[in-house]
Structures are given as C-alpha cells and as structure tokens.
Amino acid sequence: MRKTKIFVGTSHPELGSLVTGRLGVEAGEVKLSQFKNRETSVEIGVSVRNEDVYIIQSGSPKINDSLMELLIMINACKGSSAQRITAVIPYFPYSKQSKKKKHRGAIAAKLVANILSISGVDHIITMDLHASQMQGFFNLPVDNLYAEPTVAKWIQENVEDWANGVVVSKNAGGAKRVTSLADRLNIDFALIHRDRSRNGHTKVPDQSLSKPENIYNRLEDEDDDEDDSMVDAETGHEVNRRINSPDETSLMTLVGDVEGKVCFILDDMIDGCHSFLEAADNLMHHGAKSVYIIATHAILSGNSLRQIEECPNVHKIVVTNTYPLPAEKRAQCSKLQVLDISATLAEAIRRTHNGESISYLFSQVPKNL
C-alpha cells in the first residue's frame, strides 16, 4: 500500500497490531502521552504530507481519553497536510446515546459526529452502530461494517445443531438485527417482549401532552438498551436510571417456538448482563436446548463475566474484539469466546485505499488476508 500511513491509538493496541499485521505494514510512529493535568499530547513522528492516513482508535473503558486522543491525532495529521484522513472506529463512542431518552436529555452521538467532522476527518469506518441511522449524523462518508458474516461463520463451524436453532431478540428494538442473522442462517427467530405492569394489571400509557415523559419512557422500553445501571459521576456509585414503583413488575412474553432448539440471543453490545440472563432463564423455562449469548461489542462492565460464568442457563458467550477486553477479565469466564474481526477491518482499509467497493464485506468474511 503506497502513500499510506496507519496510526494506532492507545485504546486498543492489540486490535491495531492485528490489522497492520494482516496488511503487511508497520504502524506509523506517533508519540502519545498525557501532561500531569491529564491533557492529551500527540506528536506525529513521520511525514504524512499527501499521504492516505488511517487512524485506528476504538472505544475503551477510558472512553473520553480515547475520544480526545483520536480528535487530536486527526487534527495533527490535518495540520501536517495529509491528503485524506480515515478514522477506523470499531466501537463508536457514545453510540448508546443516539436519541433522546428523557425529556431534557442530549443526543451525545450526534455531538461526537459533529466534533469528528470539525477535527478534520474525511471518512469514517466503524462496525455495528447501535442505530444505523447514526450515519446520517455525519456530512461525510461513513462505512458501517457488520460482524454478522463472522458470527454466522462461527455458528456454522462450531455449533453442531445450529440448523435446528433460533435467533432471539431480548427486546423489540433488536428485531431487525435478529431477523437478518436468521435469514442468513435460514433458521427461525423469536422475540421476547417486556411488559411492565402494576399489581398484575398492564399499565396504560398516559397519552396526554401534559406528561411528555411517558412518550420517552415507552421509546426507551422498546429499545431497552442495557440493563439500566449507570455510575454517578460524583460519587462513583452505581445508580438505576429507571425508577419503578414498589408494586411494579416486568412480565416477559416469548413470541416464537424455542422448545428443543439451540437459542442465540443476539445484540450489538453487551454491557451489563442482567437482561441477557433473564432472557436465558426465560428461554430455558420454555424448553430451549441450550442458550448462546452473541454480541459484537463486549463492554462487559463490572462483574458481568462472573455472573455469566455462574449462570447455568448460558452455554457460551460469543463476542468480537472490537472493544478491548483485558486478559485478567477474560480469565473470569470459561464460557467466553472472542472472535477476531481484524480481517474485515484490514480488508476495508485496503479496499478504501485502492478505491474498490466494500459491499463484499457486508455479506462475506475476507479470505485473502
């Protein structure tokens, strides 16, 4: 790859090394550090004038530091006369906040898109955005790759009875993602519907305009992003962002047949695992043969892996390496299987540099790298 420079940030050096190794190039020299006051410093160590620059930087546990580092690297390359700058962001930061979930909430993903554009990036390559319409937040080309081909290949090669399987969505918001994988594997799909009720009676949402928060709560229930746990910025303590009445319960209804079948609970990311484990328990209660949890982005906060390890109803959890997962964390769960998607990212970079179409990657796993 002539006239090309690839830089790897500090968020996920393991993935960056895999991508550059598959491309047969060395990562460009860049000095990344922080001052004592935690400001990020970036110094590009090679010339990028009139070069095609690719910066690999995913989300990480230090999400704000990783994002700021990416922005400064982009701006440094822009100021050094790079011809084109492509940000390769396997896990897009703040992608959970792609819509307003509360009356006075913010659309943080849109803000991140605006900041990236202002920093000087020309092209974005990412994977499995939380909401595909986020591509519309940008005024520049965005290639949203999919882990689905890699996941489907793993299922076909490693799950014996996969043809007698069913792909399950743990909430209504993931139905489109689930049906796509089910169609690829030519198997059935199912849906778990959550209905919050009071004293055994279904709540009827207030349609009045005087209480707009009910509208946002219903939208949140449909997507049910992730297990409702957050950390207070001041105290560091875990808090619950949905406050229920003491007499309010959640009723889970399974739509579809799972009896005697292998079930694949699919989502784009897994942070907390409570809703996944509830879904697994529900599937086994309905006679499922075994349950696999599958997600692209393995955030797995807190003791999520330990909880999955201790859950008898989960046979295996399958994730990709878009998000950094330390070795000590992986050791907590013998059920964990991490799939390598560096071949897809490397092929996307190669095709982008050569001006080739990347639509092949939407349905196939690269074989030549």
PDB file of N, CA and C in Angstrom, residues 281-360:
ATOM      1  N   ASP A 281     -32.852 -17.397  31.105  1.00  0.00           N
ATOM      2  CA  ASP A 281     -33.701 -18.145  32.036  1.00  0.00           C
ATOM      3  C   ASP A 281     -35.079 -18.392  31.428  1.00  0.00           C
ATOM      4  N   ASN A 282     -35.606 -17.366  30.780  1.00  0.00           N
ATOM      5  CA  ASN A 282     -36.928 -17.478  30.165  1.00  0.00           C
ATOM      6  C   ASN A 282     -36.935 -18.507  29.040  1.00  0.00           C
ATOM      7  N   LEU A 283     -35.883 -18.528  28.234  1.00  0.00           N
ATOM      8  CA  LEU A 283     -35.792 -19.476  27.117  1.00  0.00           C
ATOM      9  C   LEU A 283     -35.680 -20.914  27.624  1.00  0.00           C
ATOM     10  N   MET A 284     -34.850 -21.132  28.642  1.00  0.00           N
ATOM     11  CA  MET A 284     -34.712 -22.474  29.200  1.00  0.00           C
ATOM     12  C   MET A 284     -36.005 -22.927  29.857  1.00  0.00           C
ATOM     13  N   HIS A 285     -36.736 -21.978  30.450  1.00  0.00           N
ATOM     14  CA  HIS A 285     -38.043 -22.298  31.048  1.00  0.00           C
ATOM     15  C   HIS A 285     -39.028 -22.774  29.979  1.00  0.00           C
ATOM     16  N   HIS A 286     -38.862 -22.294  28.751  1.00  0.00           N
ATOM     17  CA  HIS A 286     -39.746 -22.690  27.650  1.00  0.00           C
ATOM     18  C   HIS A 286     -39.188 -23.885  26.872  1.00  0.00           C
ATOM     19  N   GLY A 287     -38.193 -24.552  27.423  1.00  0.00           N
ATOM     20  CA  GLY A 287     -37.738 -25.808  26.837  1.00  0.00           C
ATOM     21  C   GLY A 287     -36.604 -25.716  25.848  1.00  0.00           C
ATOM     22  N   ALA A 288     -35.846 -24.610  25.843  1.00  0.00           N
ATOM     23  CA  ALA A 288     -34.718 -24.482  24.913  1.00  0.00           C
ATOM     24  C   ALA A 288     -33.653 -25.530  25.238  1.00  0.00           C
ATOM     25  N   LYS A 289     -32.967 -25.983  24.211  1.00  0.00           N
ATOM     26  CA  LYS A 289     -31.921 -26.998  24.380  1.00  0.00           C
ATOM     27  C   LYS A 289     -30.673 -26.386  25.007  1.00  0.00           C
ATOM     28  N   SER A 290     -30.229 -25.240  24.511  1.00  0.00           N
ATOM     29  CA  SER A 290     -29.082 -24.513  25.056  1.00  0.00           C
ATOM     30  C   SER A 290     -29.183 -23.061  24.608  1.00  0.00           C
ATOM     31  N   VAL A 291     -28.442 -22.188  25.304  1.00  0.00           N
ATOM     32  CA  VAL A 291     -28.521 -20.750  25.025  1.00  0.00           C
ATOM     33  C   VAL A 291     -27.120 -20.185  24.827  1.00  0.00           C
ATOM     34  N   TYR A 292     -26.928 -19.470  23.705  1.00  0.00           N
ATOM     35  CA  TYR A 292     -25.699 -18.747  23.415  1.00  0.00           C
ATOM     36  C   TYR A 292     -26.013 -17.247  23.454  1.00  0.00           C
ATOM     37  N   ILE A 293     -25.153 -16.468  24.097  1.00  0.00           N
ATOM     38  CA  ILE A 293     -25.248 -15.003  24.055  1.00  0.00           C
ATOM     39  C   ILE A 293     -24.239 -14.502  23.031  1.00  0.00           C
ATOM     40  N   ILE A 294     -24.712 -13.712  22.068  1.00  0.00           N
ATOM     41  CA  ILE A 294     -23.842 -13.216  20.999  1.00  0.00           C
ATOM     42  C   ILE A 294     -23.950 -11.693  20.915  1.00  0.00           C
ATOM     43  N   ALA A 295     -22.813 -11.011  20.943  1.00  0.00           N
ATOM     44  CA  ALA A 295     -22.791  -9.554  20.824  1.00  0.00           C
ATOM     45  C   ALA A 295     -21.510  -9.129  20.120  1.00  0.00           C
ATOM     46  N   THR A 296     -21.576  -8.012  19.398  1.00  0.00           N
ATOM     47  CA  THR A 296     -20.392  -7.508  18.693  1.00  0.00           C
ATOM     48  C   THR A 296     -19.423  -6.824  19.653  1.00  0.00           C
ATOM     49  N   HIS A 297     -19.948  -5.893  20.463  1.00  0.00           N
ATOM     50  CA  HIS A 297     -19.088  -5.076  21.328  1.00  0.00           C
ATOM     51  C   HIS A 297     -19.172  -5.578  22.774  1.00  0.00           C
ATOM     52  N   ALA A 298     -18.070  -6.117  23.272  1.00  0.00           N
ATOM     53  CA  ALA A 298     -18.035  -6.723  24.612  1.00  0.00           C
ATOM     54  C   ALA A 298     -17.551  -5.710  25.642  1.00  0.00           C
ATOM     55  N   ILE A 299     -18.434  -4.837  26.083  1.00  0.00           N
ATOM     56  CA  ILE A 299     -18.061  -3.859  27.108  1.00  0.00           C
ATOM     57  C   ILE A 299     -17.950  -4.546  28.467  1.00  0.00           C
ATOM     58  N   LEU A 300     -18.964  -5.335  28.825  1.00  0.00           N
ATOM     59  CA  LEU A 300     -18.923  -6.223  29.990  1.00  0.00           C
ATOM     60  C   LEU A 300     -18.411  -5.517  31.247  1.00  0.00           C
ATOM     61  N   SER A 301     -19.170  -4.516  31.681  1.00  0.00           N
ATOM     62  CA  SER A 301     -18.781  -3.736  32.850  1.00  0.00           C
ATOM     63  C   SER A 301     -18.934  -4.542  34.138  1.00  0.00           C
ATOM     64  N   GLY A 302     -18.212  -4.113  35.150  1.00  0.00           N
ATOM     65  CA  GLY A 302     -18.347  -4.706  36.476  1.00  0.00           C
ATOM     66  C   GLY A 302     -18.037  -6.195  36.495  1.00  0.00           C
ATOM     67  N   ASN A 303     -18.900  -6.947  37.181  1.00  0.00           N
ATOM     68  CA  ASN A 303     -18.696  -8.395  37.304  1.00  0.00           C
ATOM     69  C   ASN A 303     -19.602  -9.177  36.354  1.00  0.00           C
ATOM     70  N   SER A 304     -19.873  -8.598  35.181  1.00  0.00           N
ATOM     71  CA  SER A 304     -20.777  -9.234  34.219  1.00  0.00           C
ATOM     72  C   SER A 304     -20.292 -10.624  33.813  1.00  0.00           C
ATOM     73  N   LEU A 305     -18.993 -10.756  33.528  1.00  0.00           N
ATOM     74  CA  LEU A 305     -18.464 -12.053  33.098  1.00  0.00           C
ATOM     75  C   LEU A 305     -18.595 -13.109  34.191  1.00  0.00           C
ATOM     76  N   ARG A 306     -18.397 -12.698  35.436  1.00  0.00           N
ATOM     77  CA  ARG A 306     -18.523 -13.651  36.540  1.00  0.00           C
ATOM     78  C   ARG A 306     -19.979 -14.109  36.682  1.00  0.00           C
ATOM     79  N   GLN A 307     -20.912 -13.197  36.489  1.00  0.00           N
ATOM     80  CA  GLN A 307     -22.329 -13.554  36.566  1.00  0.00           C
ATOM     81  C   GLN A 307     -22.710 -14.531  35.457  1.00  0.00           C
ATOM     82  N   ILE A 308     -22.162 -14.308  34.256  1.00  0.00           N
ATOM     83  CA  ILE A 308     -22.439 -15.216  33.145  1.00  0.00           C
ATOM     84  C   ILE A 308     -21.831 -16.591  33.414  1.00  0.00           C
ATOM     85  N   GLU A 309     -20.626 -16.602  33.978  1.00  0.00           N
ATOM     86  CA  GLU A 309     -19.966 -17.857  34.319  1.00  0.00           C
ATOM     87  C   GLU A 309     -20.799 -18.669  35.317  1.00  0.00           C
ATOM     88  N   GLU A 310     -21.424 -17.974  36.245  1.00  0.00           N
ATOM     89  CA  GLU A 310     -22.189 -18.647  37.295  1.00  0.00           C
ATOM     90  C   GLU A 310     -23.608 -18.996  36.875  1.00  0.00           C
ATOM     91  N   CYS A 311     -24.055 -18.504  35.727  1.00  0.00           N
ATOM     92  CA  CYS A 311     -25.415 -18.779  35.275  1.00  0.00           C
ATOM     93  C   CYS A 311     -25.463 -20.143  34.571  1.00  0.00           C
ATOM     94  N   PRO A 312     -26.227 -21.099  35.094  1.00  0.00           N
ATOM     95  CA  PRO A 312     -26.265 -22.437  34.492  1.00  0.00           C
ATOM     96  C   PRO A 312     -27.008 -22.490  33.158  1.00  0.00           C
ATOM     97  N   ASN A 313     -27.797 -21.454  32.867  1.00  0.00           N
ATOM     98  CA  ASN A 313     -28.620 -21.471  31.656  1.00  0.00           C
ATOM     99  C   ASN A 313     -27.921 -20.883  30.438  1.00  0.00           C
ATOM    100  N   VAL A 314     -26.693 -20.380  30.607  1.00  0.00           N
ATOM    101  CA  VAL A 314     -25.922 -19.839  29.479  1.00  0.00           C
ATOM    102  C   VAL A 314     -24.819 -20.831  29.133  1.00  0.00           C
ATOM    103  N   HIS A 315     -24.841 -21.328  27.907  1.00  0.00           N
ATOM    104  CA  HIS A 315     -23.837 -22.303  27.467  1.00  0.00           C
ATOM    105  C   HIS A 315     -22.536 -21.610  27.062  1.00  0.00           C
ATOM    106  N   LYS A 316     -22.636 -20.486  26.355  1.00  0.00           N
ATOM    107  CA  LYS A 316     -21.433 -19.782  25.888  1.00  0.00           C
ATOM    108  C   LYS A 316     -21.788 -18.344  25.545  1.00  0.00           C
ATOM    109  N   ILE A 317     -20.820 -17.440  25.705  1.00  0.00           N
ATOM    110  CA  ILE A 317     -20.968 -16.057  25.271  1.00  0.00           C
ATOM    111  C   ILE A 317     -19.950 -15.796  24.170  1.00  0.00           C
ATOM    112  N   VAL A 318     -20.421 -15.310  23.029  1.00  0.00           N
ATOM    113  CA  VAL A 318     -19.582 -15.093  21.849  1.00  0.00           C
ATOM    114  C   VAL A 318     -19.565 -13.603  21.532  1.00  0.00           C
ATOM    115  N   VAL A 319     -18.377 -13.011  21.503  1.00  0.00           N
ATOM    116  CA  VAL A 319     -18.223 -11.583  21.222  1.00  0.00           C
ATOM    117  C   VAL A 319     -17.087 -11.403  20.220  1.00  0.00           C
ATOM    118  N   THR A 320     -16.899 -10.181  19.739  1.00  0.00           N
ATOM    119  CA  THR A 320     -15.768  -9.875  18.861  1.00  0.00           C
ATOM    120  C   THR A 320     -14.758  -9.012  19.623  1.00  0.00           C
ATOM    121  N   ASN A 321     -13.628  -8.745  19.000  1.00  0.00           N
ATOM    122  CA  ASN A 321     -12.572  -7.971  19.663  1.00  0.00           C
ATOM    123  C   ASN A 321     -12.578  -6.504  19.227  1.00  0.00           C
ATOM    124  N   THR A 322     -13.778  -5.944  18.957  1.00  0.00           N
ATOM    125  CA  THR A 322     -13.867  -4.515  18.646  1.00  0.00           C
ATOM    126  C   THR A 322     -13.572  -3.657  19.862  1.00  0.00           C
ATOM    127  N   TYR A 323     -13.796  -4.210  21.051  1.00  0.00           N
ATOM    128  CA  TYR A 323     -13.619  -3.473  22.307  1.00  0.00           C
ATOM    129  C   TYR A 323     -12.549  -4.187  23.125  1.00  0.00           C
ATOM    130  N   PRO A 324     -11.597  -3.450  23.716  1.00  0.00           N
ATOM    131  CA  PRO A 324     -10.515  -4.100  24.457  1.00  0.00           C
ATOM    132  C   PRO A 324     -11.019  -4.851  25.688  1.00  0.00           C
ATOM    133  N   LEU A 325     -10.604  -6.099  25.807  1.00  0.00           N
ATOM    134  CA  LEU A 325     -11.002  -6.954  26.930  1.00  0.00           C
ATOM    135  C   LEU A 325      -9.721  -7.520  27.543  1.00  0.00           C
ATOM    136  N   PRO A 326      -9.296  -7.012  28.694  1.00  0.00           N
ATOM    137  CA  PRO A 326      -8.020  -7.440  29.296  1.00  0.00           C
ATOM    138  C   PRO A 326      -8.002  -8.936  29.597  1.00  0.00           C
ATOM    139  N   ALA A 327      -6.796  -9.497  29.622  1.00  0.00           N
ATOM    140  CA  ALA A 327      -6.635 -10.935  29.856  1.00  0.00           C
ATOM    141  C   ALA A 327      -7.183 -11.350  31.211  1.00  0.00           C
ATOM    142  N   GLU A 328      -6.988 -10.509  32.228  1.00  0.00           N
ATOM    143  CA  GLU A 328      -7.493 -10.860  33.560  1.00  0.00           C
ATOM    144  C   GLU A 328      -9.019 -10.913  33.590  1.00  0.00           C
ATOM    145  N   LYS A 329      -9.648 -10.117  32.736  1.00  0.00           N
ATOM    146  CA  LYS A 329     -11.108 -10.147  32.673  1.00  0.00           C
ATOM    147  C   LYS A 329     -11.588 -11.385  31.907  1.00  0.00           C
ATOM    148  N   ARG A 330     -10.880 -11.725  30.840  1.00  0.00           N
ATOM    149  CA  ARG A 330     -11.245 -12.916  30.076  1.00  0.00           C
ATOM    150  C   ARG A 330     -11.144 -14.171  30.931  1.00  0.00           C
ATOM    151  N   ALA A 331     -10.192 -14.167  31.859  1.00  0.00           N
ATOM    152  CA  ALA A 331      -9.979 -15.350  32.699  1.00  0.00           C
ATOM    153  C   ALA A 331     -11.131 -15.595  33.663  1.00  0.00           C
ATOM    154  N   GLN A 332     -12.007 -14.614  33.847  1.00  0.00           N
ATOM    155  CA  GLN A 332     -13.129 -14.768  34.767  1.00  0.00           C
ATOM    156  C   GLN A 332     -14.214 -15.695  34.228  1.00  0.00           C
ATOM    157  N   CYS A 333     -14.195 -15.960  32.927  1.00  0.00           N
ATOM    158  CA  CYS A 333     -15.301 -16.710  32.319  1.00  0.00           C
ATOM    159  C   CYS A 333     -14.772 -17.732  31.322  1.00  0.00           C
ATOM    160  N   SER A 334     -14.986 -19.005  31.628  1.00  0.00           N
ATOM    161  CA  SER A 334     -14.559 -20.080  30.721  1.00  0.00           C
ATOM    162  C   SER A 334     -15.506 -20.220  29.532  1.00  0.00           C
ATOM    163  N   LYS A 335     -16.657 -19.573  29.607  1.00  0.00           N
ATOM    164  CA  LYS A 335     -17.648 -19.662  28.528  1.00  0.00           C
ATOM    165  C   LYS A 335     -17.395 -18.631  27.429  1.00  0.00           C
ATOM    166  N   LEU A 336     -16.419 -17.752  27.630  1.00  0.00           N
ATOM    167  CA  LEU A 336     -16.182 -16.635  26.705  1.00  0.00           C
ATOM    168  C   LEU A 336     -15.452 -17.088  25.450  1.00  0.00           C
ATOM    169  N   GLN A 337     -15.965 -16.666  24.293  1.00  0.00           N
ATOM    170  CA  GLN A 337     -15.328 -16.910  23.002  1.00  0.00           C
ATOM    171  C   GLN A 337     -15.207 -15.574  22.276  1.00  0.00           C
ATOM    172  N   VAL A 338     -13.978 -15.148  21.969  1.00  0.00           N
ATOM    173  CA  VAL A 338     -13.747 -13.864  21.307  1.00  0.00           C
ATOM    174  C   VAL A 338     -13.384 -14.104  19.845  1.00  0.00           C
ATOM    175  N   LEU A 339     -14.162 -13.526  18.936  1.00  0.00           N
ATOM    176  CA  LEU A 339     -13.923 -13.673  17.500  1.00  0.00           C
ATOM    177  C   LEU A 339     -13.079 -12.498  16.993  1.00  0.00           C
ATOM    178  N   ASP A 340     -12.145 -12.789  16.131  1.00  0.00           N
ATOM    179  CA  ASP A 340     -11.253 -11.760  15.585  1.00  0.00           C
ATOM    180  C   ASP A 340     -11.872 -11.157  14.317  1.00  0.00           C
ATOM    181  N   ILE A 341     -12.103  -9.846  14.329  1.00  0.00           N
ATOM    182  CA  ILE A 341     -12.679  -9.169  13.151  1.00  0.00           C
ATOM    183  C   ILE A 341     -11.640  -8.277  12.469  1.00  0.00           C
ATOM    184  N   SER A 342     -10.355  -8.481  12.802  1.00  0.00           N
ATOM    185  CA  SER A 342      -9.309  -7.642  12.201  1.00  0.00           C
ATOM    186  C   SER A 342      -9.231  -7.836  10.686  1.00  0.00           C
ATOM    187  N   ALA A 343      -9.581  -9.032  10.193  1.00  0.00           N
ATOM    188  CA  ALA A 343      -9.537  -9.275   8.748  1.00  0.00           C
ATOM    189  C   ALA A 343     -10.533  -8.381   8.018  1.00  0.00           C
ATOM    190  N   THR A 344     -11.715  -8.199   8.603  1.00  0.00           N
ATOM    191  CA  THR A 344     -12.727  -7.338   7.984  1.00  0.00           C
ATOM    192  C   THR A 344     -12.268  -5.887   7.949  1.00  0.00           C
ATOM    193  N   LEU A 345     -11.699  -5.419   9.059  1.00  0.00           N
ATOM    194  CA  LEU A 345     -11.219  -4.033   9.118  1.00  0.00           C
ATOM    195  C   LEU A 345     -10.040  -3.820   8.173  1.00  0.00           C
ATOM    196  N   ALA A 346      -9.120  -4.777   8.126  1.00  0.00           N
ATOM    197  CA  ALA A 346      -7.951  -4.657   7.247  1.00  0.00           C
ATOM    198  C   ALA A 346      -8.376  -4.630   5.784  1.00  0.00           C
ATOM    199  N   GLU A 347      -9.326  -5.485   5.420  1.00  0.00           N
ATOM    200  CA  GLU A 347      -9.794  -5.508   4.027  1.00  0.00           C
ATOM    201  C   GLU A 347     -10.542  -4.223   3.681  1.00  0.00           C
ATOM    202  N   ALA A 348     -11.274  -3.666   4.652  1.00  0.00           N
ATOM    203  CA  ALA A 348     -11.963  -2.393   4.421  1.00  0.00           C
ATOM    204  C   ALA A 348     -10.956  -1.275   4.164  1.00  0.00           C
ATOM    205  N   ILE A 349      -9.853  -1.272   4.909  1.00  0.00           N
ATOM    206  CA  ILE A 349      -8.797  -0.271   4.697  1.00  0.00           C
ATOM    207  C   ILE A 349      -8.166  -0.455   3.326  1.00  0.00           C
ATOM    208  N   ARG A 350      -7.842  -1.684   2.967  1.00  0.00           N
ATOM    209  CA  ARG A 350      -7.207  -1.959   1.674  1.00  0.00           C
ATOM    210  C   ARG A 350      -8.108  -1.534   0.521  1.00  0.00           C
ATOM    211  N   ARG A 351      -9.382  -1.893   0.605  1.00  0.00           N
ATOM    212  CA  ARG A 351     -10.315  -1.555  -0.476  1.00  0.00           C
ATOM    213  C   ARG A 351     -10.556  -0.049  -0.558  1.00  0.00           C
ATOM    214  N   THR A 352     -10.627   0.602   0.588  1.00  0.00           N
ATOM    215  CA  THR A 352     -10.813   2.054   0.598  1.00  0.00           C
ATOM    216  C   THR A 352      -9.619   2.755  -0.047  1.00  0.00           C
ATOM    217  N   HIS A 353      -8.420   2.312   0.301  1.00  0.00           N
ATOM    218  CA  HIS A 353      -7.205   2.917  -0.261  1.00  0.00           C
ATOM    219  C   HIS A 353      -7.138   2.729  -1.776  1.00  0.00           C
ATOM    220  N   ASN A 354      -7.550   1.555  -2.247  1.00  0.00           N
ATOM    221  CA  ASN A 354      -7.481   1.264  -3.683  1.00  0.00           C
ATOM    222  C   ASN A 354      -8.707   1.728  -4.456  1.00  0.00           C
ATOM    223  N   GLY A 355      -9.651   2.343  -3.780  1.00  0.00           N
ATOM    224  CA  GLY A 355     -10.847   2.839  -4.453  1.00  0.00           C
ATOM    225  C   GLY A 355     -11.801   1.744  -4.877  1.00  0.00           C
ATOM    226  N   GLU A 356     -11.784   0.607  -4.173  1.00  0.00           N
ATOM    227  CA  GLU A 356     -12.666  -0.516  -4.502  1.00  0.00           C
ATOM    228  C   GLU A 356     -13.922  -0.490  -3.632  1.00  0.00           C
ATOM    229  N   SER A 357     -14.950  -1.184  -4.088  1.00  0.00           N
ATOM    230  CA  SER A 357     -16.188  -1.277  -3.322  1.00  0.00           C
ATOM    231  C   SER A 357     -15.978  -2.156  -2.098  1.00  0.00           C
ATOM    232  N   ILE A 358     -16.631  -1.804  -0.979  1.00  0.00           N
ATOM    233  CA  ILE A 358     -16.538  -2.633   0.225  1.00  0.00           C
ATOM    234  C   ILE A 358     -17.840  -3.393   0.477  1.00  0.00           C
ATOM    235  N   SER A 359     -18.774  -3.362  -0.456  1.00  0.00           N
ATOM    236  CA  SER A 359     -20.056  -4.051  -0.261  1.00  0.00           C
ATOM    237  C   SER A 359     -19.866  -5.554  -0.068  1.00  0.00           C
ATOM    238  N   TYR A 360     -18.758  -6.097  -0.579  1.00  0.00           N
ATOM    239  CA  TYR A 360     -18.443  -7.518  -0.395  1.00  0.00           C
ATOM    240  C   TYR A 360     -18.371  -7.868   1.086  1.00  0.00           C
TER     241      TYR A 360
END
